């Protein structure tokens, strides 16, 4: 079961900026950093952001992340058609002693 | 380059068992924590289990605790997930994923998944 809450979808036109929120609690986002994954249709998730705002090699700087308290966000600037995907946040959870994932947000490029 | 390849999925009746395997090609396999994460059709991601680098720590999601077991063979670069007492709601694509040295380190690399279907 997802413990982190995300909006089901968001949309924007090419070139716009969209932001995805992720809300958790004291045992996860309140105590640990957030990671973000991008899942293109029919493919495995890919790590997009880790430790709140660190981009793995190969991830463009159009993607940025932040965290404050028990909430986090991922922003995509200069939206492109190949950004259409589902995005999941994730964090370690002390109560579970495992990872919890967000409910997922589908980004639609209009 | 890290490559993870899952196998062992299939169609199984409720109550039966399956063993999933994950072949990993990664530098210093024995240094890393490995995870299984599943995704039911059309649904989100659910963390299932982890095994620490030395195999001594094994954690499970509440939904599978007591039914699934995880193991690894550091001599073969393999990770396994034993699924017992399968239920229809275990139907999902099961991903093997590599974490970091610590069990709470980011889940970094993912395989392509193996599909488990539980149906009579």
Coordinates of N, CA and C in Angstrom, one line a residue:
Chain A
X1 N 0.8 -1.2 0.0 CA 0.0 0.0 0.0 C 0.9 1.3 0.0
X2 N 0.5 2.2 -0.8 CA 1.2 3.5 -0.9 C 1.0 4.3 0.4
X3 N 2.0 4.9 0.9 CA 1.9 5.7 2.1 C 2.2 7.1 1.7
X4 N 2.8 7.4 0.6 CA 3.1 8.7 0.1 C 2.0 9.1 -0.9
X5 N 1.5 10.3 -0.7 CA 0.4 10.8 -1.5 C 0.8 11.7 -2.6
X6 N 0.4 11.4 -3.8 CA 0.7 12.3 -5.0 C -0.6 12.6 -5.7
X7 N -0.7 13.7 -6.5 CA -1.8 13.9 -7.3 C -1.8 12.9 -8.4
X8 N -3.0 12.5 -8.9 CA -3.1 11.4 -9.9 C -2.5 11.9 -11.2
X9 N -2.7 13.2 -11.6 CA -2.1 13.6 -12.9 C -1.9 15.1 -12.9
X10 N -1.1 15.5 -13.8 CA -0.9 16.9 -14.1 C -0.6 17.1 -15.6
X11 N -0.7 18.3 -16.1 CA -0.5 18.4 -17.5 C 0.1 19.8 -17.8
X12 N 0.7 19.9 -18.9 CA 1.3 21.2 -19.4 C 1.6 21.2 -20.9
X13 N 1.8 22.3 -21.4 CA 2.2 22.4 -22.8 C 3.7 22.4 -22.9
X14 N 4.2 22.1 -24.1 CA 5.6 22.0 -24.3 C 6.3 23.4 -23.9
X15 N 7.3 23.3 -23.1 CA 8.1 24.5 -22.7 C 7.6 25.0 -21.3
X16 N 6.4 24.5 -20.8 CA 6.0 24.9 -19.5 C 6.7 24.2 -18.4
X17 N 6.4 24.7 -17.2 CA 6.9 24.0 -16.0 C 5.8 23.4 -15.2
X18 N 6.0 22.1 -14.8 CA 5.0 21.4 -14.0 C 5.7 21.0 -12.7
X19 N 4.9 20.9 -11.7 CA 5.4 20.5 -10.4 C 4.6 19.4 -9.8
X20 N 5.2 18.3 -9.3 CA 4.5 17.2 -8.7 C 4.8 17.2 -7.2
X21 N 3.7 17.1 -6.4 CA 3.9 17.1 -5.0 C 3.9 15.6 -4.4
X22 N 4.5 15.5 -3.3 CA 4.5 14.1 -2.6 C 4.4 14.4 -1.1
X23 N 3.4 13.8 -0.5 CA 3.2 14.1 0.9 C 3.3 12.8 1.7
X24 N 4.0 12.9 2.8 CA 4.2 11.7 3.7 C 4.0 12.0 5.1
X25 N 4.8 11.3 6.0 CA 4.7 11.5 7.4 C 6.0 11.5 8.1
X26 N 6.0 11.5 9.4 CA 7.2 11.6 10.2 C 8.1 10.4 10.1
X27 N 7.6 9.2 9.8 CA 8.4 8.0 9.7 C 9.1 7.9 8.4
X28 N 8.7 8.7 7.4 CA 9.4 8.5 6.1 C 9.9 9.9 5.6
X29 N 9.2 10.7 5.0 CA 9.7 12.0 4.5 C 10.2 12.9 5.6
X30 N 9.6 12.7 6.8 CA 10.0 13.6 7.9 C 11.3 13.2 8.4
X31 N 11.8 12.1 8.1 CA 13.1 11.6 8.6 C 14.2 11.2 7.6
X32 N 13.7 11.0 6.4 CA 14.6 10.5 5.3 C 14.4 11.3 4.0
X33 N 15.4 11.2 3.2 CA 15.4 11.9 1.9 C 14.4 11.3 0.9
X34 N 14.0 12.0 -0.1 CA 13.1 11.5 -1.1 C 13.8 11.2 -2.4
X35 N 13.3 10.1 -3.0 CA 13.8 9.8 -4.4 C 12.7 9.8 -5.3
X36 N 13.0 10.1 -6.6 CA 11.9 10.1 -7.6 C 12.3 9.2 -8.8
X37 N 11.2 8.6 -9.3 CA 11.4 7.6 -10.4 C 10.5 8.0 -11.5
X38 N 11.0 7.8 -12.7 CA 10.2 8.1 -14.0 C 9.9 6.7 -14.6
X39 N 8.6 6.5 -14.9 CA 8.3 5.2 -15.6 C 7.6 5.5 -16.9
X40 N 8.3 5.3 -18.0 CA 7.7 5.5 -19.3 C 6.8 4.3 -19.6
X41 N 5.8 4.5 -20.4 CA 4.8 3.4 -20.6 C 5.5 2.1 -21.1
X42 N 5.2 1.0 -20.4 CA 5.7 -0.3 -20.8 C 7.1 -0.5 -20.4
X43 N 7.7 0.3 -19.6 CA 9.1 0.1 -19.2 C 9.3 0.1 -17.7
X44 N 10.4 -0.3 -17.2 CA 10.7 -0.3 -15.8 C 11.0 1.1 -15.3
X45 N 10.8 1.3 -14.0 CA 11.1 2.6 -13.4 C 12.6 2.9 -13.6
X46 N 12.9 4.2 -13.7 CA 14.2 4.7 -13.8 C 14.4 5.8 -12.7
X47 N 15.5 5.7 -12.0 CA 15.8 6.7 -11.0 C 16.0 8.1 -11.6
X48 N 15.3 9.0 -11.2 CA 15.3 10.4 -11.8 C 16.0 11.4 -10.8
X49 N 15.8 11.2 -9.5 CA 16.3 12.1 -8.5 C 16.5 11.4 -7.2
X50 N 17.6 11.6 -6.5 CA 17.8 11.0 -5.2 C 18.3 12.0 -4.2
X51 N 18.2 11.6 -3.0 CA 18.6 12.5 -1.9 C 18.0 13.9 -2.1
X52 N 16.8 14.0 -2.3 CA 16.0 15.2 -2.5 C 16.2 15.9 -3.8
X53 N 17.5 16.2 -4.1 CA 17.7 17.1 -5.3 C 18.9 16.7 -6.1
X54 N 19.4 15.4 -6.0 CA 20.5 15.0 -6.8 C 20.1 14.2 -8.0
X55 N 20.7 14.6 -9.1 CA 20.3 14.0 -10.4 C 21.4 13.0 -10.8
X56 N 21.0 11.7 -11.0 CA 21.9 10.7 -11.6 C 22.5 11.2 -12.9
X57 N 23.6 10.6 -13.2 CA 24.2 11.0 -14.5 C 23.2 10.7 -15.6
X58 N 23.1 11.6 -16.6 CA 22.3 11.5 -17.7 C 20.9 12.1 -17.6
X59 N 20.5 12.5 -16.4 CA 19.2 13.2 -16.2 C 19.4 14.7 -16.4
X60 N 18.6 15.2 -17.3 CA 18.8 16.7 -17.7 C 18.5 17.6 -16.5
X61 N 19.1 18.8 -16.5 CA 18.9 19.7 -15.4 C 17.5 20.4 -15.5
X62 N 16.7 20.0 -16.4 CA 15.3 20.5 -16.4 C 14.5 19.9 -15.3
X63 N 15.0 18.8 -14.7 CA 14.4 18.2 -13.6 C 15.1 18.7 -12.3
X64 N 14.2 19.1 -11.3 CA 14.8 19.5 -10.0 C 13.9 19.0 -8.9
X65 N 14.4 18.9 -7.7 CA 13.7 18.4 -6.6 C 13.9 19.1 -5.3
X66 N 13.0 19.0 -4.4 CA 13.1 19.7 -3.1 C 12.3 18.9 -2.1
X67 N 12.6 19.2 -0.8 CA 11.9 18.6 0.3 C 11.9 19.5 1.4
X68 N 10.7 19.6 2.1 CA 10.6 20.4 3.3 C 9.7 19.6 4.3
X69 N 10.2 19.3 5.4 CA 9.4 18.6 6.4 C 8.9 17.2 5.9
X70 N 7.6 17.1 5.8 CA 7.0 15.8 5.4 C 6.5 15.9 3.9
X71 N 6.9 16.9 3.2 CA 6.5 17.1 1.8 C 7.7 17.2 0.9
X72 N 7.5 16.8 -0.3 CA 8.5 16.9 -1.3 C 7.9 17.3 -2.7
X73 N 8.7 17.8 -3.6 CA 8.2 18.1 -4.9 C 9.3 17.9 -6.0
X74 N 8.8 17.5 -7.1 CA 9.6 17.4 -8.3 C 9.1 18.4 -9.4
X75 N 10.0 19.1 -9.9 CA 9.6 20.1 -11.0 C 10.3 19.7 -12.3
X76 N 9.5 19.9 -13.4 CA 10.0 19.7 -14.7 C 9.9 21.0 -15.4
X77 N 11.0 21.6 -15.8 CA 10.9 22.8 -16.6 C 11.1 22.5 -18.1
X78 N 10.7 23.4 -18.9 CA 10.9 23.2 -20.4 C 10.3 21.9 -20.8
X79 N 9.1 21.7 -20.4 CA 8.4 20.4 -20.6 C 8.5 19.9 -22.1
X80 N 8.8 18.6 -22.3 CA 9.0 18.0 -23.6 C 8.0 16.8 -23.7
X81 N 7.7 16.5 -25.0 CA 6.8 15.4 -25.2 C 7.3 14.1 -24.6
X82 N 8.6 13.9 -24.6 CA 9.1 12.6 -24.0 C 9.2 12.6 -22.5
X83 N 8.7 13.7 -21.9 CA 8.5 13.7 -20.4 C 7.2 13.0 -20.0
X84 N 6.4 12.7 -21.0 CA 5.1 12.0 -20.7 C 5.4 10.7 -20.1
X85 N 5.0 10.5 -18.8 CA 5.3 9.3 -18.1 C 4.6 9.4 -16.8
X86 N 4.8 8.3 -16.0 CA 4.3 8.3 -14.6 C 5.5 8.6 -13.7
X87 N 5.3 9.4 -12.7 CA 6.4 9.7 -11.8 C 6.0 9.3 -10.3
X88 N 6.9 8.6 -9.7 CA 6.7 8.1 -8.3 C 7.8 8.7 -7.4
X89 N 7.3 9.1 -6.2 CA 8.3 9.5 -5.2 C 8.5 8.2 -4.3
X90 N 9.5 8.2 -3.5 CA 9.8 7.1 -2.6 C 10.7 7.5 -1.5
X91 N 10.6 6.9 -0.4 CA 11.4 7.2 0.8 C 11.5 6.0 1.7
X92 N 12.6 5.9 2.5 CA 12.7 4.9 3.5 C 11.7 5.2 4.6
X93 N 11.1 4.1 5.1 CA 10.1 4.3 6.2 C 10.6 3.5 7.4
X94 N 10.8 4.2 8.5 CA 11.3 3.6 9.8 C 10.3 2.6 10.3
X95 N 9.0 2.8 10.2 CA 8.1 1.9 10.8 C 8.0 0.6 10.0
X96 N 8.1 0.7 8.7 CA 8.1 -0.4 7.8 C 9.4 -1.1 7.7
X97 N 10.5 -0.3 7.9 CA 11.9 -0.8 7.7 C 12.0 -1.3 6.2
X98 N 11.5 -0.5 5.4 CA 11.5 -0.7 3.9 C 11.1 0.6 3.3
X99 N 11.0 0.5 1.9 CA 10.7 1.7 1.2 C 9.2 1.8 1.0
X100 N 8.7 3.1 1.0 CA 7.3 3.4 0.6 C 7.4 4.2 -0.6
X101 N 6.4 3.9 -1.5 CA 6.3 4.7 -2.7 C 5.1 5.6 -2.7
X102 N 5.1 6.6 -3.6 CA 4.0 7.4 -3.8 C 2.9 6.8 -4.6
X103 N 1.8 7.4 -4.7 CA 0.7 6.8 -5.5 C 0.9 7.0 -7.0
X104 N 1.8 7.8 -7.4 CA 2.1 8.0 -8.8 C 1.4 9.2 -9.4
X105 N 2.1 9.9 -10.2 CA 1.5 11.1 -11.0 C 1.8 10.9 -12.4
X106 N 0.7 10.9 -13.2 CA 0.9 10.9 -14.7 C 1.1 12.3 -15.2
X107 N 2.1 12.5 -15.9 CA 2.4 13.8 -16.6 C 1.9 13.7 -18.0
X108 N 1.0 14.6 -18.4 CA 0.5 14.7 -19.8 C 1.0 15.9 -20.4
X109 N 1.6 15.8 -21.6 CA 2.1 16.9 -22.4 C 1.0 17.2 -23.4
X110 N 0.4 18.4 -23.3 CA -0.7 18.7 -24.2 C -0.3 19.1 -25.6
Chain B
X1 N 28.3 -0.7 -15.9 CA 26.9 -0.8 -16.2 C 26.3 -1.9 -15.4
X2 N 25.2 -1.6 -14.8 CA 24.5 -2.6 -14.0 C 23.4 -3.2 -14.8
X3 N 23.3 -4.6 -14.8 CA 22.2 -5.2 -15.5 C 21.6 -6.2 -14.5
X4 N 20.3 -6.2 -14.4 CA 19.5 -7.1 -13.6 C 18.5 -7.8 -14.5
X5 N 18.5 -9.2 -14.4 CA 17.6 -9.9 -15.2 C 16.8 -10.9 -14.3
X6 N 15.5 -10.7 -14.3 CA 14.6 -11.5 -13.5 C 14.0 -12.7 -14.3
X7 N 13.7 -13.8 -13.6 CA 13.1 -14.9 -14.3 C 12.3 -15.7 -13.3
X8 N 11.5 -16.6 -13.7 CA 10.8 -17.5 -12.8 C 9.3 -17.2 -12.7
X9 N 8.9 -16.1 -13.3 CA 7.4 -15.8 -13.3 C 6.6 -16.7 -14.1
X10 N 5.3 -16.6 -13.9 CA 4.4 -17.5 -14.6 C 3.0 -17.5 -14.0
X11 N 2.2 -18.4 -14.5 CA 0.8 -18.5 -14.0 C 0.7 -19.6 -13.0
X12 N 0.1 -19.3 -11.9 CA 0.1 -20.3 -10.8 C -1.2 -20.2 -10.1
X13 N -1.7 -21.3 -9.6 CA -3.0 -21.3 -8.9 C -2.8 -20.8 -7.5
X14 N -3.9 -20.3 -6.9 CA -3.8 -19.8 -5.5 C -3.4 -20.8 -4.6
X15 N -2.5 -20.4 -3.6 CA -2.0 -21.4 -2.6 C -0.7 -22.0 -3.0
X16 N -0.4 -21.9 -4.3 CA 0.9 -22.6 -4.8 C 2.1 -21.7 -4.6
X17 N 3.2 -22.1 -5.1 CA 4.5 -21.4 -4.9 C 5.2 -21.1 -6.2
X18 N 6.1 -20.2 -6.1 CA 7.0 -19.8 -7.2 C 8.3 -19.3 -6.6
X19 N 9.4 -19.5 -7.4 CA 10.6 -18.9 -7.0 C 11.1 -18.0 -8.1
X20 N 11.3 -16.8 -7.8 CA 11.8 -15.8 -8.7 C 13.3 -15.7 -8.5
X21 N 14.0 -15.5 -9.6 CA 15.5 -15.3 -9.6 C 15.8 -14.0 -10.2
X22 N 16.9 -13.5 -9.8 CA 17.5 -12.2 -10.3 C 19.0 -12.4 -10.5
X23 N 19.4 -12.4 -11.8 CA 20.8 -12.5 -12.1 C 21.3 -11.1 -12.3
X24 N 22.4 -10.8 -11.5 CA 22.9 -9.4 -11.5 C 24.3 -9.3 -12.1
X25 N 24.5 -8.4 -13.0 CA 25.8 -8.1 -13.4 C 26.1 -6.7 -12.9
X26 N 26.9 -6.7 -11.9 CA 27.2 -5.4 -11.2 C 28.5 -5.5 -10.5
X27 N 29.3 -4.5 -10.6 CA 30.6 -4.5 -9.9 C 30.4 -4.7 -8.4
X28 N 31.1 -5.5 -7.8 CA 31.0 -5.7 -6.3 C 29.6 -6.1 -5.9
X29 N 29.1 -7.1 -6.4 CA 27.7 -7.6 -6.1 C 27.5 -7.7 -4.6
X30 N 28.5 -8.2 -3.9 CA 28.3 -8.5 -2.5 C 28.3 -7.3 -1.6
X31 N 28.6 -6.1 -2.2 CA 28.6 -4.9 -1.4 C 27.2 -4.3 -1.3
X32 N 26.2 -4.8 -2.1 CA 25.0 -4.0 -2.2 C 23.7 -4.7 -1.6
X33 N 22.8 -3.9 -1.2 CA 21.5 -4.4 -0.8 C 20.6 -4.6 -2.1
X34 N 19.8 -5.6 -2.1 CA 18.9 -5.9 -3.2 C 17.5 -5.9 -2.7
X35 N 16.6 -5.4 -3.6 CA 15.2 -5.3 -3.3 C 14.3 -6.0 -4.4
X36 N 13.1 -6.4 -4.0 CA 12.1 -6.8 -4.9 C 11.0 -5.8 -4.7
X37 N 10.5 -5.3 -5.8 CA 9.4 -4.3 -5.9 C 8.4 -4.8 -6.9
X38 N 7.1 -4.7 -6.6 CA 6.1 -5.3 -7.5 C 5.1 -4.2 -8.0
X39 N 4.5 -4.4 -9.1 CA 3.5 -3.5 -9.7 C 2.4 -4.3 -10.3
X40 N 1.3 -4.2 -9.6 CA 0.1 -4.9 -10.1 C -0.4 -4.2 -11.4
X41 N -1.1 -4.9 -12.3 CA -1.5 -4.4 -13.5 C -2.2 -3.0 -13.4
X42 N -1.7 -2.0 -14.0 CA -2.4 -0.7 -14.0 C -2.3 0.0 -12.6
X43 N -1.4 -0.5 -11.7 CA -1.3 0.1 -10.4 C 0.1 0.7 -10.2
X44 N 0.3 1.2 -9.0 CA 1.6 1.8 -8.6 C 2.6 0.8 -8.1
X45 N 3.7 1.3 -7.6 CA 4.8 0.5 -7.2 C 4.6 0.1 -5.7
X46 N 4.9 -1.1 -5.3 CA 4.9 -1.6 -4.0 C 6.2 -2.3 -3.6
X47 N 6.9 -1.8 -2.7 CA 8.1 -2.4 -2.2 C 7.7 -3.8 -1.5
X48 N 8.5 -4.8 -1.8 CA 8.1 -6.1 -1.3 C 9.1 -6.6 -0.2
X49 N 10.4 -6.6 -0.6 CA 11.4 -7.2 0.3 C 12.8 -6.6 0.0
X50 N 13.6 -6.7 1.0 CA 15.1 -6.4 0.8 C 15.9 -7.4 1.5
X51 N 17.2 -7.5 1.0 CA 18.2 -8.4 1.6 C 19.5 -7.6 1.6
X52 N 20.1 -7.5 2.8 CA 21.3 -6.7 2.9 C 22.5 -7.4 2.2
X53 N 23.6 -6.7 2.1 CA 24.7 -7.2 1.4 C 25.2 -8.5 1.9
X54 N 25.2 -8.6 3.3 CA 25.7 -9.9 3.9 C 24.6 -10.9 4.1
X55 N 23.4 -10.6 3.7 CA 22.3 -11.5 3.8 C 21.7 -11.6 5.2
X56 N 22.2 -10.9 6.1 CA 21.8 -11.0 7.5 C 20.5 -10.3 7.8
X57 N 20.2 -9.2 7.0 CA 19.0 -8.5 7.3 C 18.0 -8.7 6.1
X58 N 16.9 -9.2 6.4 CA 15.8 -9.4 5.4 C 14.5 -8.8 6.0
X59 N 14.0 -7.8 5.2 CA 12.8 -7.1 5.6 C 11.7 -7.4 4.6
X60 N 10.5 -7.3 5.0 CA 9.4 -7.6 4.2 C 8.2 -6.7 4.4
X61 N 7.5 -6.4 3.3 CA 6.2 -5.7 3.4 C 5.2 -6.5 4.2
X62 N 4.4 -5.8 5.0 CA 3.4 -6.5 5.8 C 2.5 -7.5 4.9
X63 N 2.3 -7.1 3.7 CA 1.4 -7.8 2.8 C 2.0 -9.2 2.4
X64 N 3.3 -9.4 2.6 CA 3.9 -10.7 2.2 C 4.6 -11.4 3.3
X65 N 4.7 -10.7 4.5 CA 5.4 -11.3 5.6 C 4.8 -12.6 6.0
X66 N 5.7 -13.6 6.2 CA 5.3 -14.9 6.5 C 5.0 -15.8 5.3
X67 N 4.9 -15.2 4.1 CA 4.6 -16.0 2.9 C 5.8 -16.0 1.9
X68 N 6.5 -14.9 1.9 CA 7.6 -14.7 1.0 C 8.9 -14.8 1.8
X69 N 10.0 -15.3 1.1 CA 11.3 -15.3 1.7 C 12.3 -14.8 0.6
X70 N 13.4 -14.2 1.1 CA 14.4 -13.6 0.2 C 15.7 -14.2 0.5
X71 N 16.5 -14.4 -0.5 CA 17.9 -15.0 -0.2 C 18.8 -14.5 -1.3
X72 N 20.1 -14.7 -1.1 CA 21.1 -14.3 -2.2 C 22.2 -15.3 -2.1
X73 N 22.9 -15.4 -3.3 CA 24.1 -16.2 -3.4 C 25.2 -15.3 -3.9
X74 N 26.0 -14.8 -3.1 CA 27.0 -13.9 -3.5 C 28.1 -14.5 -4.4
X75 N 28.2 -15.8 -4.4 CA 29.2 -16.5 -5.2 C 28.7 -16.6 -6.7
X76 N 27.3 -16.4 -6.8 CA 26.7 -16.5 -8.2 C 26.1 -15.2 -8.7
X77 N 26.2 -14.2 -7.9 CA 25.6 -12.9 -8.2 C 24.1 -13.1 -8.4
X78 N 23.4 -13.8 -7.6 CA 22.0 -14.1 -7.7 C 21.2 -13.7 -6.5
X79 N 20.0 -13.2 -6.7 CA 19.1 -12.9 -5.6 C 17.8 -13.7 -5.9
X80 N 17.1 -14.2 -4.9 CA 15.9 -15.0 -5.1 C 14.8 -14.5 -4.2
X81 N 13.6 -14.7 -4.7 CA 12.4 -14.4 -3.9 C 11.5 -15.7 -4.0
X82 N 11.3 -16.3 -2.9 CA 10.4 -17.5 -2.8 C 9.0 -17.0 -2.4
X83 N 8.1 -17.3 -3.3 CA 6.7 -16.9 -3.1 C 5.9 -18.1 -2.7
X84 N 5.4 -18.2 -1.5 CA 4.6 -19.3 -1.0 C 3.2 -18.8 -0.7
X85 N 2.2 -19.7 -0.7 CA 0.8 -19.3 -0.3 C 0.3 -18.2 -1.2
X86 N 0.6 -18.3 -2.5 CA 0.2 -17.1 -3.4 C -1.3 -16.9 -3.4
X87 N -1.6 -15.6 -3.5 CA -3.0 -15.2 -3.6 C -3.2 -14.4 -4.8
X88 N -4.5 -14.3 -5.3 CA -4.7 -13.5 -6.5 C -4.2 -12.1 -6.4
X89 N -4.2 -11.4 -5.2 CA -3.7 -10.1 -5.1 C -2.2 -10.0 -5.2
X90 N -1.5 -11.1 -5.3 CA 0.0 -11.1 -5.5 C 0.3 -11.0 -7.0
X91 N -0.7 -11.0 -7.9 CA -0.5 -10.9 -9.3 C 0.1 -9.5 -9.6
X92 N 1.3 -9.6 -10.2 CA 2.0 -8.3 -10.5 C 3.3 -8.6 -11.3
X93 N 3.8 -7.5 -11.8 CA 5.2 -7.6 -12.4 C 6.2 -7.4 -11.2
X94 N 7.1 -8.3 -11.1 CA 8.0 -8.3 -9.9 C 9.4 -7.8 -10.5
X95 N 9.8 -6.7 -9.9 CA 11.1 -6.1 -10.3 C 12.2 -6.4 -9.3
X96 N 13.3 -6.8 -9.7 CA 14.5 -6.9 -8.9 C 15.2 -5.6 -9.0
X97 N 15.7 -5.0 -7.9 CA 16.4 -3.7 -8.0 C 17.6 -3.7 -7.0
X98 N 18.6 -3.0 -7.5 CA 19.8 -2.8 -6.6 C 19.8 -1.6 -5.9
X99 N 20.0 -1.7 -4.6 CA 20.1 -0.5 -3.7 C 21.6 -0.1 -3.5
X100 N 21.8 0.4 -2.4 CA 23.2 0.9 -2.0 C 23.7 -0.1 -1.0
X101 N 24.8 0.3 -0.4 CA 25.5 -0.5 0.6 C 24.6 -0.6 1.9
X102 N 24.0 0.5 2.3 CA 23.1 0.5 3.5 C 21.7 0.1 3.0
X103 N 21.0 -0.5 3.9 CA 19.6 -1.0 3.5 C 18.7 0.1 3.1
X104 N 18.9 1.3 3.7 CA 18.0 2.5 3.4 C 18.6 3.4 2.3
X105 N 19.6 2.9 1.6 CA 20.1 3.7 0.5 C 19.2 3.6 -0.7
X106 N 19.3 4.5 -1.6 CA 18.4 4.7 -2.7 C 18.3 3.4 -3.5
X107 N 17.1 3.0 -4.0 CA 17.0 1.9 -4.9 C 17.3 2.5 -6.3
X108 N 18.5 2.0 -6.8 CA 19.1 2.8 -7.9 C 18.8 2.1 -9.3
X109 N 19.0 0.8 -9.4 CA 18.9 0.2 -10.7 C 17.8 -0.9 -10.7
X110 N 17.1 -1.0 -11.8 CA 16.0 -1.9 -11.9 C 16.1 -2.8 -13.1
X111 N 15.6 -4.1 -12.9 CA 15.5 -5.0 -14.0 C 14.2 -4.7 -14.8
X112 N 13.9 -5.5 -15.7 CA 12.7 -5.3 -16.5 C 11.5 -6.0 -16.0
X113 N 11.7 -6.9 -15.0 CA 10.6 -7.5 -14.3 C 10.2 -8.9 -14.9
X114 N 9.5 -9.6 -14.0 CA 9.0 -10.9 -14.4 C 7.6 -11.0 -13.9
X115 N 6.7 -11.4 -14.7 CA 5.2 -11.4 -14.4 C 4.7 -12.6 -13.7
X116 N 4.1 -12.4 -12.6 CA 3.5 -13.4 -11.8 C 2.0 -13.3 -11.8
X117 N 1.3 -14.3 -12.3 CA -0.2 -14.3 -12.4 C -0.7 -15.4 -11.5
X118 N -1.5 -15.0 -10.5 CA -2.1 -16.0 -9.6 C -3.6 -16.1 -9.9
X119 N -4.0 -17.3 -10.5 CA -5.4 -17.4 -10.9 C -5.7 -18.9 -11.0
X120 N -7.0 -19.2 -10.7 CA -7.4 -20.6 -10.8 C -8.0 -20.9 -12.2

